[in-house]
Coordinates of C-alpha atoms and ligand atoms in Angstrom, one line a residue:
X20 CA -49.3 24.6 16.5
X21 CA -51.1 26.8 13.4
X22 CA -50.8 26.4 9.9
X23 CA -50.5 29.6 8.9
X24 CA -50.8 30.7 5.1
X25 CA -48.5 34.0 6.4
X26 CA -45.3 32.1 8.7
X27 CA -44.5 29.6 6.6
X28 CA -44.9 25.8 8.8
X29 CA -44.1 22.8 7.3
X30 CA -41.0 21.2 5.7
X31 CA -40.3 19.4 2.7
X32 CA -37.6 16.1 3.0
X33 CA -35.5 14.8 -0.1
X34 CA -33.8 11.6 -0.5
X35 CA -31.5 11.9 -3.3
X36 CA -30.5 8.1 -4.9
X37 CA -28.7 8.0 -8.0
X38 CA -31.9 6.1 -9.5
X39 CA -35.1 7.8 -7.5
X40 CA -35.6 11.6 -6.3
X41 CA -38.6 10.7 -3.2
X42 CA -39.8 14.5 -1.7
X43 CA -42.5 14.1 1.6
X44 CA -43.9 17.3 2.8
X45 CA -44.1 16.9 6.5
X46 CA -46.0 19.4 9.4
X47 CA -42.9 20.4 11.8
X48 CA -44.6 18.1 14.0
X49 CA -42.9 15.5 12.2
X50 CA -45.9 14.4 10.3
X51 CA -45.8 13.6 7.1
X52 CA -48.6 14.4 5.2
X53 CA -48.0 13.9 1.4
X54 CA -45.5 12.4 -1.6
X55 CA -43.7 13.2 -5.0
X56 CA -41.0 10.7 -6.6
X57 CA -39.6 10.9 -9.8
X58 CA -36.1 9.1 -11.5
X59 CA -33.2 10.7 -10.9
X60 CA -31.8 10.7 -14.7
X61 CA -28.6 11.6 -13.5
X62 CA -26.9 11.2 -17.9
X63 CA -28.4 14.2 -18.5
X64 CA -26.6 16.4 -16.2
X65 CA -26.8 19.0 -13.3
X66 CA -28.9 21.4 -14.8
X67 CA -31.7 19.0 -15.5
X68 CA -31.0 17.5 -12.1
X69 CA -31.0 20.3 -10.2
X70 CA -34.4 21.1 -11.8
X71 CA -35.9 17.3 -11.5
X72 CA -34.9 17.8 -7.4
X73 CA -36.8 21.7 -7.5
X74 CA -39.7 19.5 -9.9
X75 CA -40.5 17.1 -6.6
X76 CA -39.9 19.2 -4.3
X77 CA -42.5 21.3 -5.9
X78 CA -44.4 18.7 -7.1
X79 CA -44.9 17.0 -3.3
X80 CA -45.8 19.8 -2.4
X81 CA -48.7 20.5 -5.3
X82 CA -50.0 17.1 -3.7
X83 CA -51.2 18.5 -0.3
X84 CA -52.4 21.4 -1.9
X85 CA -50.1 23.7 -0.1
X86 CA -47.6 26.3 -2.2
X87 CA -43.7 27.1 -1.4
X88 CA -44.5 30.0 0.1
X89 CA -46.1 27.8 3.3
X90 CA -42.6 26.0 3.7
X91 CA -40.5 26.7 6.2
X92 CA -37.2 24.8 4.2
X93 CA -36.5 22.0 2.7
X94 CA -33.6 19.1 3.7
X95 CA -32.2 17.0 1.3
X96 CA -30.0 13.9 2.1
X97 CA -27.6 13.1 -1.2
X98 CA -25.5 10.8 -2.4
X99 CA -21.7 10.6 -1.7
X100 CA -19.5 13.4 -0.1
X101 CA -21.3 16.6 0.6
X102 CA -19.6 19.8 2.9
X103 CA -23.0 20.7 4.7
X104 CA -21.7 24.0 5.9
X105 CA -22.3 25.4 2.2
X106 CA -24.4 23.4 0.6
X107 CA -21.8 21.4 -1.5
X108 CA -21.9 18.3 -2.8
X109 CA -17.9 17.7 -3.3
X110 CA -17.9 14.0 -5.2
X111 CA -20.7 11.9 -6.0
X112 CA -19.7 8.9 -8.2
X113 CA -22.9 7.8 -8.7
X114 CA -24.5 10.8 -10.4
X115 CA -20.9 11.2 -11.7
X116 CA -20.4 15.0 -9.5
X117 CA -17.7 16.5 -8.6
X118 CA -17.9 20.5 -6.7
X119 CA -22.2 20.9 -7.5
X120 CA -23.0 24.0 -5.7
X121 CA -26.1 22.2 -5.1
X122 CA -27.4 24.4 -2.1
X123 CA -27.3 27.7 -4.0
X124 CA -28.3 26.5 -7.3
X125 CA -32.1 24.8 -5.1
X126 CA -32.4 27.9 -3.5
X127 CA -32.4 30.2 -6.7
X128 CA -34.9 28.1 -8.4
X129 CA -37.2 27.4 -5.6
X130 CA -37.4 30.6 -3.6
X131 CA -37.0 28.6 0.1
X132 CA -33.7 27.9 2.3
X133 CA -32.1 24.9 1.1
X134 CA -30.2 22.1 3.7
X135 CA -27.4 19.1 3.1
X136 CA -25.9 16.4 4.2
X137 CA -25.0 13.0 3.5
X138 CA -27.5 11.1 2.9
X139 CA -26.8 7.7 5.5
X140 CA -25.7 10.6 8.3
X141 CA -29.8 12.4 7.4
X142 CA -31.2 8.6 7.3
X143 CA -29.9 8.3 10.7
X144 CA -30.6 11.5 11.5
X145 CA -34.6 10.6 11.0
X146 CA -34.7 7.2 12.8
X147 CA -32.5 8.8 15.8
X148 CA -36.1 11.6 15.8
X149 CA -38.7 9.6 15.4
X150 CA -38.3 6.0 16.1
X151 CA -35.5 6.0 19.6
X152 CA -37.8 7.9 21.2
X153 CA -35.1 6.7 25.2
X154 CA -32.6 9.1 22.9
X155 CA -30.3 6.7 23.5
X156 CA -26.3 8.4 23.2
X157 CA -24.5 6.1 21.6
X158 CA -26.4 4.4 18.0
X159 CA -25.0 2.9 14.8
X160 CA -27.4 2.8 12.0
X161 CA -26.6 1.0 9.4
X162 CA -28.9 1.0 6.1
X163 CA -28.6 -2.2 3.2
X164 CA -29.9 -1.4 -0.1
X165 CA -28.1 -0.8 -3.8
X166 CA -25.1 0.7 -1.7
X167 CA -24.7 -0.4 2.8
X168 CA -23.9 3.1 4.5
X169 CA -24.3 4.0 8.2
X170 CA -24.3 7.2 11.0
X171 CA -23.1 7.6 13.9
X172 CA -24.5 9.1 16.8
X173 CA -22.3 9.2 20.0
X174 CA -22.9 11.2 22.9
X175 CA -25.8 12.1 21.3
X176 CA -24.6 13.7 18.5
X177 CA -24.2 12.5 15.0
X178 CA -20.3 11.6 14.7
X179 CA -18.5 13.0 11.3
X180 CA -15.0 13.1 12.1
X181 CA -11.9 14.4 10.2
X182 CA -12.7 14.8 6.7
X183 CA -16.1 14.8 7.1
X184 CA -16.5 11.1 6.0
X185 CA -17.0 9.3 9.2
X186 CA -20.0 6.0 9.0
X187 CA -19.2 4.7 6.2
X188 CA -19.5 1.0 7.1
X189 CA -20.6 0.1 3.3
X190 CA -16.2 0.2 3.1
X191 CA -15.2 -2.3 5.6
X192 CA -13.5 -5.3 4.3
X193 CA -14.7 -8.4 5.8
X194 CA -12.4 -10.9 3.1
X195 CA -9.4 -10.5 2.1
X196 CA -9.8 -11.1 -2.0
X197 CA -13.6 -11.4 -1.7
X198 CA -15.9 -9.6 -4.6
X199 CA -15.0 -6.5 -6.6
X200 CA -16.1 -3.2 -4.3
X201 CA -17.3 0.3 -6.5
X202 CA -14.6 1.9 -4.2
X203 CA -12.2 -0.1 -5.8
X204 CA -11.5 -2.6 -2.7
X205 CA -11.9 -6.4 -3.0
X206 CA -14.7 -8.5 0.2
X207 CA -16.4 -4.9 1.3
X208 CA -19.4 -5.7 3.3
X209 CA -20.6 -3.1 0.9
X210 CA -19.4 -6.1 -2.2
X211 CA -20.7 -9.4 -0.2
X212 CA -24.8 -7.6 1.1
X213 CA -25.8 -5.3 -0.3
X214 CA -29.0 -5.2 -2.9
X215 CA -26.5 -5.4 -5.7
X216 CA -24.2 -7.9 -3.8
X217 CA -26.8 -10.4 -2.8
X218 CA -29.0 -9.8 -6.4
X219 CA -25.2 -10.2 -8.4
X220 CA -24.2 -13.4 -6.6
X221 CA -28.1 -15.2 -7.8
X222 CA -27.0 -14.7 -10.8
X223 CA -23.9 -15.9 -10.3
X224 CA -25.4 -19.2 -8.9
X225 CA -28.6 -19.9 -12.3
X226 CA -25.2 -18.7 -14.1
X227 CA -23.7 -22.1 -12.7
X228 CA -26.5 -24.2 -12.8
X229 CA -28.4 -23.5 -9.2
X230 CA -32.5 -24.1 -9.1
X231 CA -34.3 -21.1 -8.3
X232 CA -38.0 -19.7 -8.2
X233 CA -37.3 -17.1 -8.9
X234 CA -36.2 -17.6 -13.0
X235 CA -39.6 -19.4 -13.2
X236 CA -41.1 -15.6 -12.0
X237 CA -38.5 -13.5 -13.8
X238 CA -36.7 -15.8 -16.7
X239 CA -33.0 -16.7 -17.3
X240 CA -31.1 -13.6 -16.8
X241 CA -32.9 -12.7 -13.6
X242 CA -33.9 -9.5 -14.7
X243 CA -35.8 -6.2 -13.2
X244 CA -35.5 -8.2 -10.1
X245 CA -36.6 -6.5 -7.0
X246 CA -35.7 -7.3 -2.9
X247 CA -40.2 -7.9 -2.9
X248 CA -39.1 -10.9 -5.3
X249 CA -36.4 -12.1 -3.3
X250 CA -39.2 -12.3 -0.8
X251 CA -41.9 -13.6 -2.6
X252 CA -39.7 -16.7 -3.4
X253 CA -38.5 -17.0 0.5
X254 CA -41.5 -17.3 1.3
X255 CA -42.4 -20.3 -0.7
X256 CA -39.0 -22.3 0.1
X257 CA -36.5 -21.3 -2.6
X258 CA -33.4 -23.1 -0.5
X259 CA -30.6 -21.5 -3.3
X260 CA -32.6 -17.6 -2.2
X261 CA -32.5 -18.5 1.2
X262 CA -28.7 -19.8 1.4
X263 CA -27.6 -16.4 -0.1
X264 CA -29.4 -14.2 2.0
X265 CA -28.9 -16.1 4.9
X266 CA -24.9 -15.6 3.7
X267 CA -26.2 -11.6 3.2
X268 CA -26.8 -11.9 6.6
X269 CA -24.1 -13.7 8.6
X270 CA -21.7 -11.1 6.7
X271 CA -24.4 -8.2 8.7
X272 CA -23.9 -9.6 11.8
X273 CA -20.5 -10.0 11.5
X274 CA -20.2 -5.8 10.7
X275 CA -22.3 -5.7 13.9
X276 CA -20.4 -7.1 15.6
X277 CA -17.2 -5.6 14.8
X278 CA -18.8 -2.5 15.6
X279 CA -20.0 -2.9 18.8
X280 CA -16.8 -4.4 19.2
X281 CA -15.0 -0.8 18.5
X282 CA -17.4 2.1 19.2
X283 CA -19.4 -0.4 22.0
X284 CA -23.4 2.1 21.0
X285 CA -26.3 0.5 22.9
X286 CA -28.3 -0.1 19.9
X287 CA -27.5 -0.9 16.5
X288 CA -29.8 0.3 14.0
X289 CA -30.7 -1.4 10.6
X290 CA -32.5 0.4 7.7
X291 CA -32.4 0.7 3.8
X292 CA -34.8 -1.2 1.6
X293 CA -32.8 -4.5 1.8
X294 CA -34.0 -4.8 5.5
X295 CA -37.9 -3.7 5.0
X296 CA -37.8 -6.1 2.3
X297 CA -36.3 -9.3 4.3
X298 CA -36.2 -7.8 8.0
X299 CA -38.2 -11.5 9.0
X300 CA -36.0 -13.9 7.2
X301 CA -32.8 -11.3 8.4
X302 CA -32.7 -10.2 11.3
X303 CA -33.1 -13.2 13.3
X304 CA -29.8 -13.9 11.9
X305 CA -27.4 -10.1 11.7
X306 CA -28.5 -10.6 15.9
X307 CA -27.7 -14.4 16.3
X308 CA -24.0 -13.1 14.1
X309 CA -23.2 -10.1 16.0
X310 CA -23.8 -11.4 19.5
X311 CA -21.9 -14.4 18.3
X312 CA -18.5 -12.3 17.3
X313 CA -19.1 -9.9 19.5
X314 CA -17.5 -10.2 22.9
X315 CA -18.9 -10.5 25.7
X316 CA -19.0 -7.9 27.6
X317 CA -19.1 -5.3 24.4
X318 CA -22.6 -6.9 23.3
X319 CA -24.7 -7.3 26.9
X320 CA -27.4 -5.7 26.8
X321 CA -27.3 -4.3 23.3
X322 CA -30.0 -3.3 21.6
X323 CA -29.8 -4.8 17.6
X324 CA -33.0 -3.2 16.1
X325 CA -34.9 -2.9 12.1
X326 CA -35.9 0.6 11.5
X327 CA -40.1 1.2 10.8
X328 CA -39.1 4.0 8.5
X329 CA -37.9 1.7 6.1
X330 CA -37.7 4.2 2.9
X331 CA -38.9 6.9 4.5
X332 CA -36.2 7.1 6.6
X333 CA -34.1 9.8 4.6
X334 CA -36.9 11.6 3.7
X335 CA -38.0 12.3 7.4
X336 CA -34.4 13.2 8.3
X337 CA -34.1 15.6 5.8
X338 CA -37.1 17.4 7.4
X339 CA -35.3 16.7 10.5
X340 CA -32.7 18.9 9.5
X341 CA -34.5 22.0 8.0
X342 CA -36.2 21.8 10.8
X343 CA -33.1 22.0 12.7
X344 CA -31.5 24.5 10.4
X345 CA -34.1 27.2 10.1
X346 CA -35.1 26.8 14.0
X347 CA -31.2 28.3 14.3
X348 CA -31.7 30.9 11.5
X349 CA -34.3 32.6 13.6
X350 CA -32.9 32.8 16.7
Ligands
ZN16 ZN1 -15.6 -0.8 -0.8

């Protein structure tokens, strides 16, 4: 396809999170050509964050020596409950947003069509389009990062449910009376195996006198810990970190088994920052545990794989959404 200045061709995908905004510019073939990243700063209020989203898009476009005139559309994966039809964020607890008409505001700021959906649906869309070449009909995506979210494909279509909130796999309760979750329940998958949960368990362990190399690396409060620090400690044979990661992988395996028993997918894809950093340490345990807990007829031939897109799943999915929606409106 020719890149013609008069004919806008490029797509922008945005991963809009509570701490950072990550934007990527793609060719229509979904080849990534450039990115920009800025912090979200939700405490500054809605208008400021909308301005930062617009800035991230413009920065990414500028980074590729392109002009907004060459952009066909912007697709955004946003946190919380989203109404994709009118482009509103209904409720995003980690931003403290309610009923924000984000599509309208950003179209005004950028002068190009903007589309949005929930961040995990968008990540699933990216993984499905780019990584799953065989286009399996039934797929579950589980994204493990600060929180845990999911995307469900049934019969080749994203499944969103009655109130468009389906896929909240992170709030499946795996341990009654377990640790408190951000949603108000106890013992959710997210409260047991997200990055937040893993870090909390490491900190609690250190307070209780457990020994780990992480305290030598980061100080006894384990401040500014990242998944990469954990990977380093595991590579050096840190026993306590190993135990916590094994437990998180087992919980993940049980969650996968529950979903396999209910939905019988052909492929389960595991993505997000935690999987990206710790695939080598976690994937084998997840697969083994899932196969152990799943009903035998259910698990036969099911593939449980790690996403290769990692942190780029969200921006890729955003570009896929923008491509699909701008094609629709061109018809
Ligand atoms: Zn929960």
